[in-house]
Coordinates of C-alpha atoms in Angstrom, one line a residue:
M1 CA -42.5 -112.9 -161.2
K2 CA -39.2 -112.2 -159.5
L3 CA -38.5 -112.8 -155.8
F4 CA -35.6 -110.9 -153.9
K5 CA -34.1 -112.0 -150.9
R6 CA -33.9 -110.1 -147.6
K7 CA -30.9 -109.1 -146.7
N8 CA -30.0 -109.4 -143.0
I9 CA -29.7 -106.3 -141.3
P10 CA -27.1 -105.8 -138.5
L11 CA -28.7 -105.1 -134.7
S12 CA -27.7 -101.5 -133.4
I13 CA -25.9 -101.5 -130.4
R14 CA -29.1 -100.9 -128.1
Q15 CA -31.0 -103.4 -129.9
R16 CA -28.1 -105.9 -129.1
L17 CA -28.1 -104.6 -125.8
E18 CA -31.3 -104.6 -125.1
S19 CA -31.5 -108.4 -125.9
L20 CA -28.9 -109.6 -124.0
F21 CA -30.4 -107.7 -121.0
E22 CA -33.5 -109.7 -121.3
N23 CA -31.7 -112.8 -121.3
Q24 CA -29.6 -112.5 -118.5
L25 CA -33.3 -111.4 -116.5
T26 CA -34.8 -115.2 -117.6
E27 CA -31.3 -116.6 -116.3
F28 CA -30.3 -114.5 -113.5
S29 CA -30.4 -115.6 -109.7
N30 CA -29.0 -114.3 -106.6
N31 CA -26.6 -116.9 -106.0
D32 CA -22.8 -116.1 -106.5
S33 CA -22.0 -119.4 -108.3
Q34 CA -24.1 -119.3 -111.4
V35 CA -23.1 -115.9 -112.1
D36 CA -22.5 -115.6 -115.6
I37 CA -19.4 -113.7 -116.5
E38 CA -20.6 -113.9 -119.9
F39 CA -23.2 -111.4 -119.8
L40 CA -20.4 -108.3 -119.3
V41 CA -18.2 -110.0 -122.0
N42 CA -20.7 -109.3 -124.7
I43 CA -21.4 -105.9 -123.1
V44 CA -18.0 -104.6 -123.2
E45 CA -18.2 -106.1 -126.8
C46 CA -20.8 -104.3 -128.1
F47 CA -18.2 -101.2 -127.6
R48 CA -15.1 -102.1 -128.6
P49 CA -14.2 -100.7 -131.7
E50 CA -12.9 -102.8 -134.5
D51 CA -9.9 -100.3 -135.8
I52 CA -8.7 -98.2 -132.5
E53 CA -6.6 -96.1 -134.9
Q54 CA -9.8 -95.4 -137.0
V55 CA -11.9 -93.6 -133.7
Q56 CA -11.6 -91.1 -132.2
Y57 CA -14.3 -91.1 -129.5
V58 CA -16.3 -93.7 -128.2
D59 CA -19.7 -93.4 -127.4
I60 CA -21.7 -95.3 -124.2
S61 CA -24.9 -93.5 -124.6
D62 CA -26.9 -96.4 -125.9
I63 CA -26.2 -98.3 -122.7
I64 CA -27.1 -95.8 -120.5
G65 CA -30.0 -94.2 -121.6
L66 CA -31.3 -97.8 -121.5
L67 CA -30.6 -98.2 -118.2
Q68 CA -32.4 -94.8 -117.4
E69 CA -35.3 -95.8 -119.3
K70 CA -36.1 -99.4 -117.5
P71 CA -35.3 -99.5 -114.0
A72 CA -35.4 -103.4 -114.6
Y73 CA -32.2 -103.3 -116.4
R74 CA -31.2 -100.9 -114.0
E75 CA -31.6 -103.1 -110.9
L76 CA -30.1 -106.1 -112.5
I77 CA -26.5 -105.0 -113.5
T78 CA -26.6 -103.9 -110.0
S79 CA -27.4 -107.1 -108.9
Y80 CA -25.1 -108.8 -111.2
L81 CA -22.1 -106.5 -110.7
R82 CA -22.1 -106.5 -107.0
L83 CA -22.1 -110.7 -107.0
L84 CA -19.8 -110.5 -109.5
L85 CA -17.2 -107.9 -107.7
N86 CA -17.6 -109.0 -104.2
K87 CA -14.1 -108.9 -102.4
K88 CA -12.6 -110.2 -105.5
D89 CA -8.2 -110.2 -104.9
L90 CA -6.2 -107.4 -106.8
D91 CA -3.5 -107.1 -104.8
L92 CA -2.0 -109.5 -107.6
I93 CA -2.4 -107.0 -110.1
I94 CA -0.5 -104.1 -108.8
T95 CA 2.5 -106.3 -107.2
D96 CA 2.7 -108.8 -110.2
A97 CA 1.4 -107.7 -113.3
G98 CA 3.7 -106.1 -116.2
I99 CA 7.1 -106.4 -113.2
I100 CA 9.8 -108.7 -113.8
K101 CA 9.5 -111.3 -111.9
D102 CA 13.0 -112.9 -112.2
T103 CA 16.0 -111.6 -112.9
D104 CA 17.0 -113.8 -116.0
F105 CA 15.8 -112.2 -118.6
V106 CA 15.9 -114.9 -121.7
Y107 CA 13.6 -116.6 -118.6
E108 CA 11.0 -113.7 -118.2
V109 CA 11.1 -112.9 -122.3
R110 CA 10.3 -117.1 -123.0
K111 CA 7.4 -116.9 -120.1
R112 CA 5.8 -113.4 -121.5
I113 CA 5.7 -114.5 -125.1
I114 CA 4.4 -118.5 -123.8
E115 CA 1.4 -116.5 -121.7
R116 CA 0.4 -114.7 -124.5
I117 CA 0.0 -117.6 -126.6
L118 CA -1.6 -119.8 -123.6
P119 CA -2.5 -117.1 -120.8
A120 CA -2.3 -118.4 -117.3
Q121 CA -5.5 -118.5 -115.6
P122 CA -6.0 -117.0 -112.2
S123 CA -8.0 -118.0 -109.1
K124 CA -11.9 -117.6 -110.4
K125 CA -11.6 -115.6 -106.6
S126 CA -9.4 -113.2 -108.1
L127 CA -10.3 -110.0 -109.9
Q128 CA -7.5 -110.8 -112.6
Y129 CA -10.1 -113.6 -113.7
I130 CA -12.6 -111.2 -114.3
L131 CA -10.3 -108.7 -116.1
N132 CA -8.9 -111.6 -118.7
Q133 CA -12.1 -112.7 -119.6
V134 CA -13.7 -108.7 -120.1
F135 CA -11.0 -107.0 -120.9
Y136 CA -8.5 -109.3 -123.0
A137 CA -7.8 -106.9 -125.7
K138 CA -4.5 -105.1 -125.3
T139 CA -5.7 -102.2 -126.7
D140 CA -8.8 -102.1 -124.7
P141 CA -7.1 -99.8 -122.2
I142 CA -7.1 -97.1 -125.4
W143 CA -10.4 -97.2 -126.1
L144 CA -11.7 -96.9 -122.9
E145 CA -9.7 -93.5 -122.6
K146 CA -11.3 -92.7 -125.6
I147 CA -15.0 -92.6 -123.4
D148 CA -15.8 -89.0 -122.1
F149 CA -15.7 -89.3 -118.6
E150 CA -18.8 -87.8 -118.0
Q151 CA -20.4 -90.9 -119.7
I152 CA -18.3 -93.3 -117.6
L153 CA -19.2 -91.3 -114.5
Q154 CA -22.8 -91.3 -115.7
L155 CA -22.3 -95.1 -116.1
Y156 CA -21.1 -95.7 -112.6
R157 CA -23.5 -94.3 -110.6
L158 CA -26.9 -96.1 -112.8
C159 CA -25.2 -99.3 -112.3
G160 CA -24.7 -98.8 -108.6
I161 CA -21.6 -99.1 -107.8
K162 CA -20.0 -98.2 -104.3
S163 CA -17.0 -96.0 -103.9
I164 CA -13.8 -98.0 -102.5
Y165 CA -14.0 -95.5 -99.5
N166 CA -17.1 -96.8 -98.4
A167 CA -17.9 -100.0 -100.3
A168 CA -20.8 -100.8 -97.8
G169 CA -18.6 -100.3 -94.8
T170 CA -16.1 -103.1 -95.7
K171 CA -13.1 -101.3 -96.8
Y172 CA -12.0 -104.3 -98.8
V173 CA -10.5 -102.8 -102.1
L174 CA -8.2 -100.0 -99.6
S175 CA -7.2 -103.2 -97.1
E176 CA -6.3 -104.8 -100.4
L177 CA -4.0 -101.6 -101.6
Q178 CA -2.4 -101.5 -98.6
Y179 CA -1.3 -105.3 -98.5
A180 CA 0.2 -104.3 -102.0
L181 CA 1.7 -101.6 -100.9
E182 CA 3.5 -103.3 -98.2
V183 CA 4.6 -106.3 -100.2
L184 CA 5.8 -104.2 -102.7
V185 CA 8.0 -102.2 -100.3
N186 CA 9.2 -105.5 -98.8
R187 CA 10.1 -107.0 -102.2
I188 CA 12.1 -103.4 -103.1
S189 CA 13.9 -103.6 -99.8
G190 CA 15.2 -107.2 -99.8
K191 CA 16.4 -106.7 -103.4
A192 CA 18.3 -103.4 -103.0
M193 CA 20.0 -104.9 -99.9
E194 CA 21.6 -107.5 -102.2
T195 CA 25.1 -107.1 -102.2
D196 CA 25.8 -106.8 -106.0
V197 CA 23.1 -104.0 -106.2
N198 CA 24.0 -102.3 -102.8
K199 CA 28.2 -102.3 -104.5
M200 CA 26.6 -100.0 -107.3
V201 CA 26.1 -97.0 -105.3
P202 CA 29.0 -96.7 -102.4
E203 CA 28.1 -93.4 -101.7
F204 CA 24.9 -94.6 -99.7
Q205 CA 27.1 -96.6 -97.7
N206 CA 27.9 -94.9 -95.2
L207 CA 24.3 -93.6 -94.7
D208 CA 20.9 -95.0 -93.8
S209 CA 19.5 -97.1 -96.9
P210 CA 15.9 -95.0 -98.3
F211 CA 14.7 -99.0 -98.4
I212 CA 14.5 -99.4 -95.0
A213 CA 13.2 -96.8 -93.9
I214 CA 10.1 -96.6 -96.2
Q215 CA 9.6 -100.2 -95.6
R216 CA 9.4 -99.0 -91.5
E217 CA 7.1 -95.8 -92.7
V218 CA 5.0 -98.3 -94.7
A219 CA 3.9 -100.5 -91.9
D220 CA 3.6 -97.7 -89.5
F221 CA 1.5 -95.7 -92.4
N222 CA -1.0 -99.6 -93.1
E223 CA -0.9 -100.0 -89.3
R224 CA -2.4 -96.5 -88.3
L225 CA -4.9 -97.2 -91.6
F226 CA -5.7 -99.9 -90.4
Q227 CA -6.8 -99.1 -86.9
S228 CA -8.8 -95.7 -88.1
K229 CA -12.4 -96.0 -89.0
K230 CA -11.8 -94.1 -92.9
M231 CA -8.7 -96.7 -93.9
F232 CA -7.3 -93.6 -95.7
A233 CA -5.5 -90.2 -94.9
T234 CA -5.5 -87.1 -96.2
K235 CA -2.3 -85.2 -97.9
D236 CA -1.3 -83.8 -94.9
D237 CA -0.5 -86.9 -93.0
L238 CA 3.1 -86.6 -91.8
G239 CA 3.5 -90.8 -92.2
Y240 CA 2.4 -89.8 -96.0
K241 CA 4.4 -87.3 -96.7
Q242 CA 7.6 -89.1 -95.3
I243 CA 6.6 -91.7 -97.4
V244 CA 6.6 -89.7 -100.5
L245 CA 9.9 -87.8 -99.4
L246 CA 11.8 -91.9 -99.0
H247 CA 10.4 -92.9 -101.9
K248 CA 11.9 -89.8 -104.0
Q249 CA 15.6 -90.9 -102.2
C250 CA 15.0 -94.6 -103.6
N251 CA 14.3 -93.3 -107.2
K252 CA 17.9 -91.5 -106.4
Y253 CA 19.5 -94.6 -105.4
V254 CA 18.4 -96.5 -108.6
D255 CA 19.7 -93.4 -111.0
Q256 CA 22.6 -93.2 -108.9
A257 CA 23.0 -96.7 -109.6
F258 CA 22.8 -96.4 -113.4
K259 CA 24.6 -93.5 -113.5
N260 CA 27.6 -95.6 -111.7
V261 CA 27.4 -98.1 -114.7
H262 CA 30.4 -96.8 -116.7
K263 CA 32.8 -96.9 -113.3
Y264 CA 32.1 -100.5 -111.9
G265 CA 30.5 -102.1 -115.2
I266 CA 27.2 -104.1 -114.5
S267 CA 25.8 -107.6 -115.4
I268 CA 22.3 -108.6 -117.1
K269 CA 21.5 -109.7 -113.7
V270 CA 22.1 -106.9 -111.8
N271 CA 20.0 -104.3 -114.8
Q272 CA 17.5 -106.7 -114.4
S273 CA 17.3 -106.4 -110.4
L274 CA 17.5 -102.6 -110.9
L275 CA 14.9 -102.4 -113.5
R276 CA 12.7 -104.7 -111.0
I277 CA 13.2 -102.0 -108.5
R278 CA 12.3 -99.2 -110.9
Q279 CA 9.3 -100.7 -112.1
Q280 CA 7.7 -101.4 -108.1
L281 CA 8.8 -97.9 -107.3
D282 CA 6.9 -96.6 -110.4
R283 CA 3.8 -98.8 -109.2
I284 CA 4.3 -97.7 -105.4
K285 CA 4.0 -94.4 -107.4
L286 CA 0.7 -95.2 -108.8
I287 CA -1.2 -96.4 -105.5
L288 CA -0.2 -94.6 -103.1
P289 CA -2.0 -91.5 -103.8
F290 CA -5.1 -94.0 -103.7
L291 CA -4.9 -94.3 -100.3
V292 CA -5.3 -90.6 -99.4
L293 CA -8.4 -88.7 -100.0
N294 CA -8.9 -85.1 -98.7
D295 CA -12.9 -84.5 -100.9
D296 CA -15.1 -86.5 -100.4
K297 CA -16.4 -85.0 -103.3
E298 CA -13.5 -87.1 -105.3
E299 CA -14.6 -90.8 -104.0
D300 CA -15.9 -91.7 -107.1
K301 CA -13.8 -90.2 -109.3
R302 CA -11.0 -92.2 -107.5
T303 CA -12.7 -95.3 -107.8
I304 CA -13.1 -95.1 -111.4
E305 CA -9.2 -93.8 -111.8
L306 CA -8.1 -97.0 -110.2
S307 CA -10.2 -99.3 -112.5
M308 CA -8.9 -97.8 -115.7
L309 CA -5.0 -98.7 -114.3
L310 CA -6.3 -101.5 -112.9
I311 CA -7.3 -102.7 -116.4
K312 CA -4.6 -100.8 -118.0
L313 CA -2.2 -102.8 -115.6
N314 CA -3.9 -106.1 -116.4
C315 CA -3.8 -105.4 -120.4
N316 CA 0.2 -104.8 -120.5
K317 CA 1.5 -107.3 -118.3
N318 CA 2.4 -109.5 -121.1
N319 CA 3.9 -106.9 -122.9
V320 CA 7.1 -108.6 -124.6
K321 CA 8.3 -105.4 -126.3
K322 CA 8.7 -103.2 -123.7
L323 CA 10.1 -105.6 -121.1
I324 CA 13.5 -106.0 -124.2
N325 CA 13.0 -102.2 -124.5
E326 CA 13.7 -101.4 -120.9
S327 CA 16.3 -104.5 -120.4
T328 CA 18.1 -104.1 -123.0
Q329 CA 18.8 -99.9 -123.3
L330 CA 21.1 -99.3 -120.9
L331 CA 23.3 -102.4 -122.0
S332 CA 23.2 -101.3 -125.5
Y333 CA 23.9 -97.8 -124.5
E334 CA 27.2 -99.1 -122.2
I335 CA 28.5 -101.4 -125.1
T336 CA 28.3 -98.2 -127.8
Q337 CA 30.1 -96.5 -125.5
H338 CA 32.7 -98.9 -124.4
T339 CA 33.5 -99.6 -128.4
A340 CA 34.0 -96.0 -129.0
Q341 CA 36.3 -95.7 -126.9
T342 CA 38.2 -98.4 -127.8
G343 CA 37.8 -97.5 -131.8
E344 CA 38.9 -93.8 -130.4
H345 CA 42.7 -95.9 -130.1
Y346 CA 42.3 -96.5 -133.7
I347 CA 42.1 -93.2 -135.1
T348 CA 45.0 -90.9 -135.5
R349 CA 45.5 -86.9 -134.2
T350 CA 48.9 -85.8 -135.0
R351 CA 51.7 -86.7 -137.6
G352 CA 53.2 -89.0 -135.1
E353 CA 50.3 -91.0 -134.7
Y354 CA 49.7 -91.0 -138.3
F355 CA 52.8 -93.1 -138.6
K356 CA 52.6 -94.8 -136.0
M357 CA 49.4 -96.0 -137.7
L358 CA 51.4 -97.0 -140.8
R359 CA 54.3 -99.1 -138.9
T360 CA 51.7 -100.9 -136.9
A361 CA 49.6 -102.0 -140.0
S362 CA 52.9 -102.6 -142.0
G363 CA 53.7 -105.6 -139.1
G364 CA 49.6 -106.4 -139.8
G365 CA 50.4 -106.7 -143.3
L366 CA 53.9 -109.0 -142.7
I367 CA 51.6 -111.7 -140.4
V368 CA 48.8 -111.4 -142.9
A369 CA 51.5 -112.6 -145.6
F370 CA 52.2 -115.2 -143.8
L371 CA 49.1 -116.5 -142.6
C372 CA 48.1 -116.4 -146.5
V373 CA 51.1 -119.2 -147.2
F374 CA 50.0 -120.9 -144.7
K375 CA 46.5 -121.2 -145.6
V376 CA 48.1 -122.6 -149.1
F377 CA 49.9 -124.8 -147.2
L378 CA 46.8 -126.2 -145.7
G379 CA 44.4 -127.1 -148.0
K380 CA 46.9 -129.5 -149.4
I381 CA 46.6 -131.4 -146.5
D382 CA 44.1 -134.5 -147.4
A383 CA 41.2 -133.9 -145.0
S384 CA 36.9 -133.2 -145.5
D385 CA 35.7 -130.0 -145.8
F386 CA 35.0 -130.1 -141.9
G387 CA 38.7 -130.3 -141.4
H388 CA 39.7 -127.5 -143.9
A389 CA 37.1 -125.6 -142.0
I390 CA 39.1 -125.9 -138.5
L391 CA 42.4 -125.8 -139.8
Y392 CA 41.6 -122.4 -141.5
G393 CA 39.9 -121.3 -138.5
L394 CA 42.8 -122.1 -136.2
N395 CA 45.0 -120.2 -138.9
Y396 CA 43.7 -117.2 -138.8
S397 CA 42.7 -117.2 -135.2
I398 CA 46.2 -117.8 -134.2
G399 CA 47.0 -114.8 -136.5
F400 CA 45.1 -112.9 -135.0
I401 CA 46.0 -112.9 -131.7
T402 CA 49.3 -112.3 -132.6
I403 CA 48.5 -108.9 -134.6
Y404 CA 47.0 -108.3 -130.8
L405 CA 49.4 -109.4 -128.7
M406 CA 52.4 -107.4 -130.7
G407 CA 50.2 -104.0 -131.2
F408 CA 49.9 -104.6 -134.9
T409 CA 46.8 -103.1 -136.6
L410 CA 44.6 -105.2 -139.4
A411 CA 42.5 -102.8 -141.6
T412 CA 39.3 -105.0 -142.0
K413 CA 39.1 -105.1 -138.1
Q414 CA 38.9 -101.0 -137.7
P415 CA 35.4 -100.2 -139.1
A416 CA 34.0 -102.5 -136.5
M417 CA 35.6 -100.1 -133.8
T418 CA 35.5 -96.5 -135.3
A419 CA 31.8 -96.8 -136.3
T420 CA 30.4 -96.4 -132.8
A421 CA 33.4 -93.6 -132.3
L422 CA 31.6 -91.5 -135.5
V423 CA 28.0 -92.4 -133.8
R424 CA 29.1 -90.7 -130.6
A425 CA 31.0 -87.9 -131.9
L426 CA 27.7 -87.0 -133.9
E427 CA 26.0 -87.4 -131.0
T428 CA 27.7 -85.2 -129.0
G429 CA 28.5 -83.2 -131.0
V430 CA 24.6 -82.5 -132.0
K431 CA 24.3 -82.3 -128.2
T432 CA 26.0 -79.2 -127.8
D433 CA 24.1 -76.2 -127.0
N434 CA 26.8 -73.3 -126.7
K435 CA 27.5 -73.8 -130.4
N436 CA 25.5 -73.1 -133.8
D437 CA 24.9 -75.9 -136.1
K438 CA 27.8 -75.0 -138.3
D439 CA 30.5 -75.3 -135.7
K440 CA 28.4 -79.0 -134.6
Y441 CA 28.7 -80.8 -137.8
Q442 CA 32.6 -79.0 -138.7
E443 CA 33.7 -80.9 -135.7
F444 CA 31.9 -84.0 -137.0
A445 CA 33.5 -83.3 -140.1
I446 CA 37.0 -83.0 -138.8
F447 CA 36.6 -86.2 -136.7
F448 CA 35.4 -88.4 -139.9
A449 CA 38.2 -87.0 -141.7
R450 CA 40.3 -88.1 -139.1
V451 CA 38.8 -91.7 -139.4
F452 CA 38.9 -91.8 -143.3
R453 CA 42.9 -90.9 -143.2
S454 CA 43.6 -93.3 -140.4
Q455 CA 41.5 -96.1 -142.1
F456 CA 43.7 -95.5 -145.2
I457 CA 46.9 -95.4 -143.9
A458 CA 46.4 -98.6 -142.4
F459 CA 45.0 -100.4 -145.6
F460 CA 48.0 -98.9 -147.0
G461 CA 50.3 -100.4 -144.6
N462 CA 48.8 -104.1 -144.7
V463 CA 48.5 -104.1 -148.6
M464 CA 52.3 -102.5 -149.0
V465 CA 53.6 -105.2 -146.9
A466 CA 51.6 -108.0 -147.7
F467 CA 51.3 -108.6 -150.9
P468 CA 55.6 -108.4 -151.4
V469 CA 56.0 -110.2 -148.8
A470 CA 53.8 -113.3 -149.9
M471 CA 55.5 -112.9 -153.1
L472 CA 59.1 -113.6 -151.6
L473 CA 57.9 -116.0 -149.2
I474 CA 56.5 -118.4 -152.3
W475 CA 59.9 -117.4 -154.8
G476 CA 62.0 -118.4 -151.8
I477 CA 60.5 -121.6 -151.6
D478 CA 60.5 -122.3 -154.9
S479 CA 64.0 -121.5 -155.0
V480 CA 65.0 -123.2 -151.9
F481 CA 62.9 -126.7 -152.6
N482 CA 62.2 -126.1 -156.1
Y483 CA 58.3 -126.3 -155.7
N484 CA 56.1 -123.7 -156.4
I485 CA 52.9 -123.8 -154.3
A486 CA 51.1 -121.6 -156.1
E487 CA 51.3 -123.0 -158.9
Q488 CA 47.8 -125.3 -158.7
K489 CA 46.3 -122.8 -156.5
W490 CA 46.5 -119.7 -158.3
F491 CA 43.5 -119.5 -160.7
K492 CA 41.2 -121.0 -157.7
L493 CA 42.1 -118.3 -155.6
V494 CA 41.5 -115.3 -158.1
N495 CA 38.4 -116.6 -159.6
D496 CA 36.8 -117.0 -155.6
L497 CA 37.3 -113.4 -155.3
N498 CA 35.0 -113.1 -158.8
P499 CA 32.0 -110.3 -157.5
L500 CA 30.0 -111.6 -159.8
G501 CA 30.9 -115.7 -160.3
S502 CA 31.6 -116.6 -156.9
P503 CA 29.3 -116.2 -153.5
A504 CA 32.3 -113.4 -152.3
I505 CA 30.2 -110.7 -151.5
F506 CA 28.1 -113.2 -149.2
H507 CA 31.2 -114.5 -148.0
A508 CA 32.2 -110.2 -147.0
A509 CA 28.6 -110.4 -145.5
I510 CA 28.8 -112.8 -143.0
A511 CA 32.9 -111.5 -142.2
G512 CA 31.1 -108.0 -142.1
C513 CA 28.0 -109.6 -139.4
F514 CA 30.9 -111.4 -136.8
L515 CA 33.2 -108.3 -137.2
F516 CA 29.9 -106.2 -135.8
V517 CA 29.5 -109.0 -132.8
S518 CA 33.4 -108.7 -132.4
G519 CA 32.8 -105.0 -131.7
I520 CA 29.6 -105.4 -129.0
I521 CA 32.1 -108.2 -127.1
A522 CA 34.7 -105.5 -127.4
G523 CA 32.3 -103.1 -126.0

């Protein structure tokens, strides 16, 4: 007789939830120190999708039905959440989560990478500690948004959660929001008044600073809310309207600072400072509406929206990719623009400029010829490989500096500058809306032809002078001193240029990388 082994059938979500609630009923007591966060972690784990991209809709009807059918479970979850979430500090999530803490870009990136590997654990009295344990995955905000709002509202009411506008008369969450708002405004005002930041916007120097004005308005607004019984305002409140207006002016200030970059330049420190101010202004824009309520029927909806916002902010607090993109976007754009401006000097447009390029390229070829001869002499010095590398580097650097000081041109250095000019020409041409597509690309074609013509004449000028001058120098040295410096070296030099039998292509790739870096430095 053949025996069949029964396979383990996985439990359904409802069965897992029932098991969790039954176990918790036996352990739960009304003591804050004995509230186990693992219970909430396991409940959330029941609904977290394994592959978020394959899920179109997340259904939480199992826990809703369970709470509707079993009052004991409903009482358990109500008491549990009340004890777990009672007076948990949430101001740090609002004021710090995802916002740059320092103007040192490298330090901020390193800190976020380390915290993703070894997360920093906040105080157990804070809401951030709970969110770190429960909603720890960066995809949690995505699948939470895929839950139908009506289901969330049902679960919210079944769990007996009080709205932030009527939380057992304490208004603790509203006071935390008010405190966070004031902290953000004070931080913004201090950073905006720094000399390096303030000089970026001379247009505002003879006017009252919007940052100081919004600081005063927020202080008055919070004081009035604190003294009122409701601790929240309406959209018709004059103080609220004034804060919204000043907030727009502060954003305009930051936008103007970024627009003035091409006039005054910008350092990484100032860029990070402006970015931090913008992030804090965006955070104020997110939390300010929660201090305003017109319709009492929206209390539950606004409470749920705040919860979702806090989860999202906490999950994205260590987003390294977003930090790098935001921090480098402006600097990269400015480098490209300035490199493009430099590259335009290497592009000829008229006959006079064309022949001038030929003359400067001939001068560059003359200096290159001397550099090649000097290199052969340096190769005969008895030195180590490192010593020869230093000597060759000094030879070329002195030669390139001479070419730059004398206003000559070297064809191999042009592409690092003209490439960005091509990109800008293409971008400008395509974005010109008052022309048809044919005209847009025709202008770019003309520009490209100019670049090609300039590159060709520079190459021709270099080679036309460098080869014969180098040969004349070697012949002159042989005639005067009866010593042929290329007799023993020529075979090795020719073989070093063999693209198949030598690392010449690899060496050219190294040169290309450093030419790219030089273009960035020039920008």
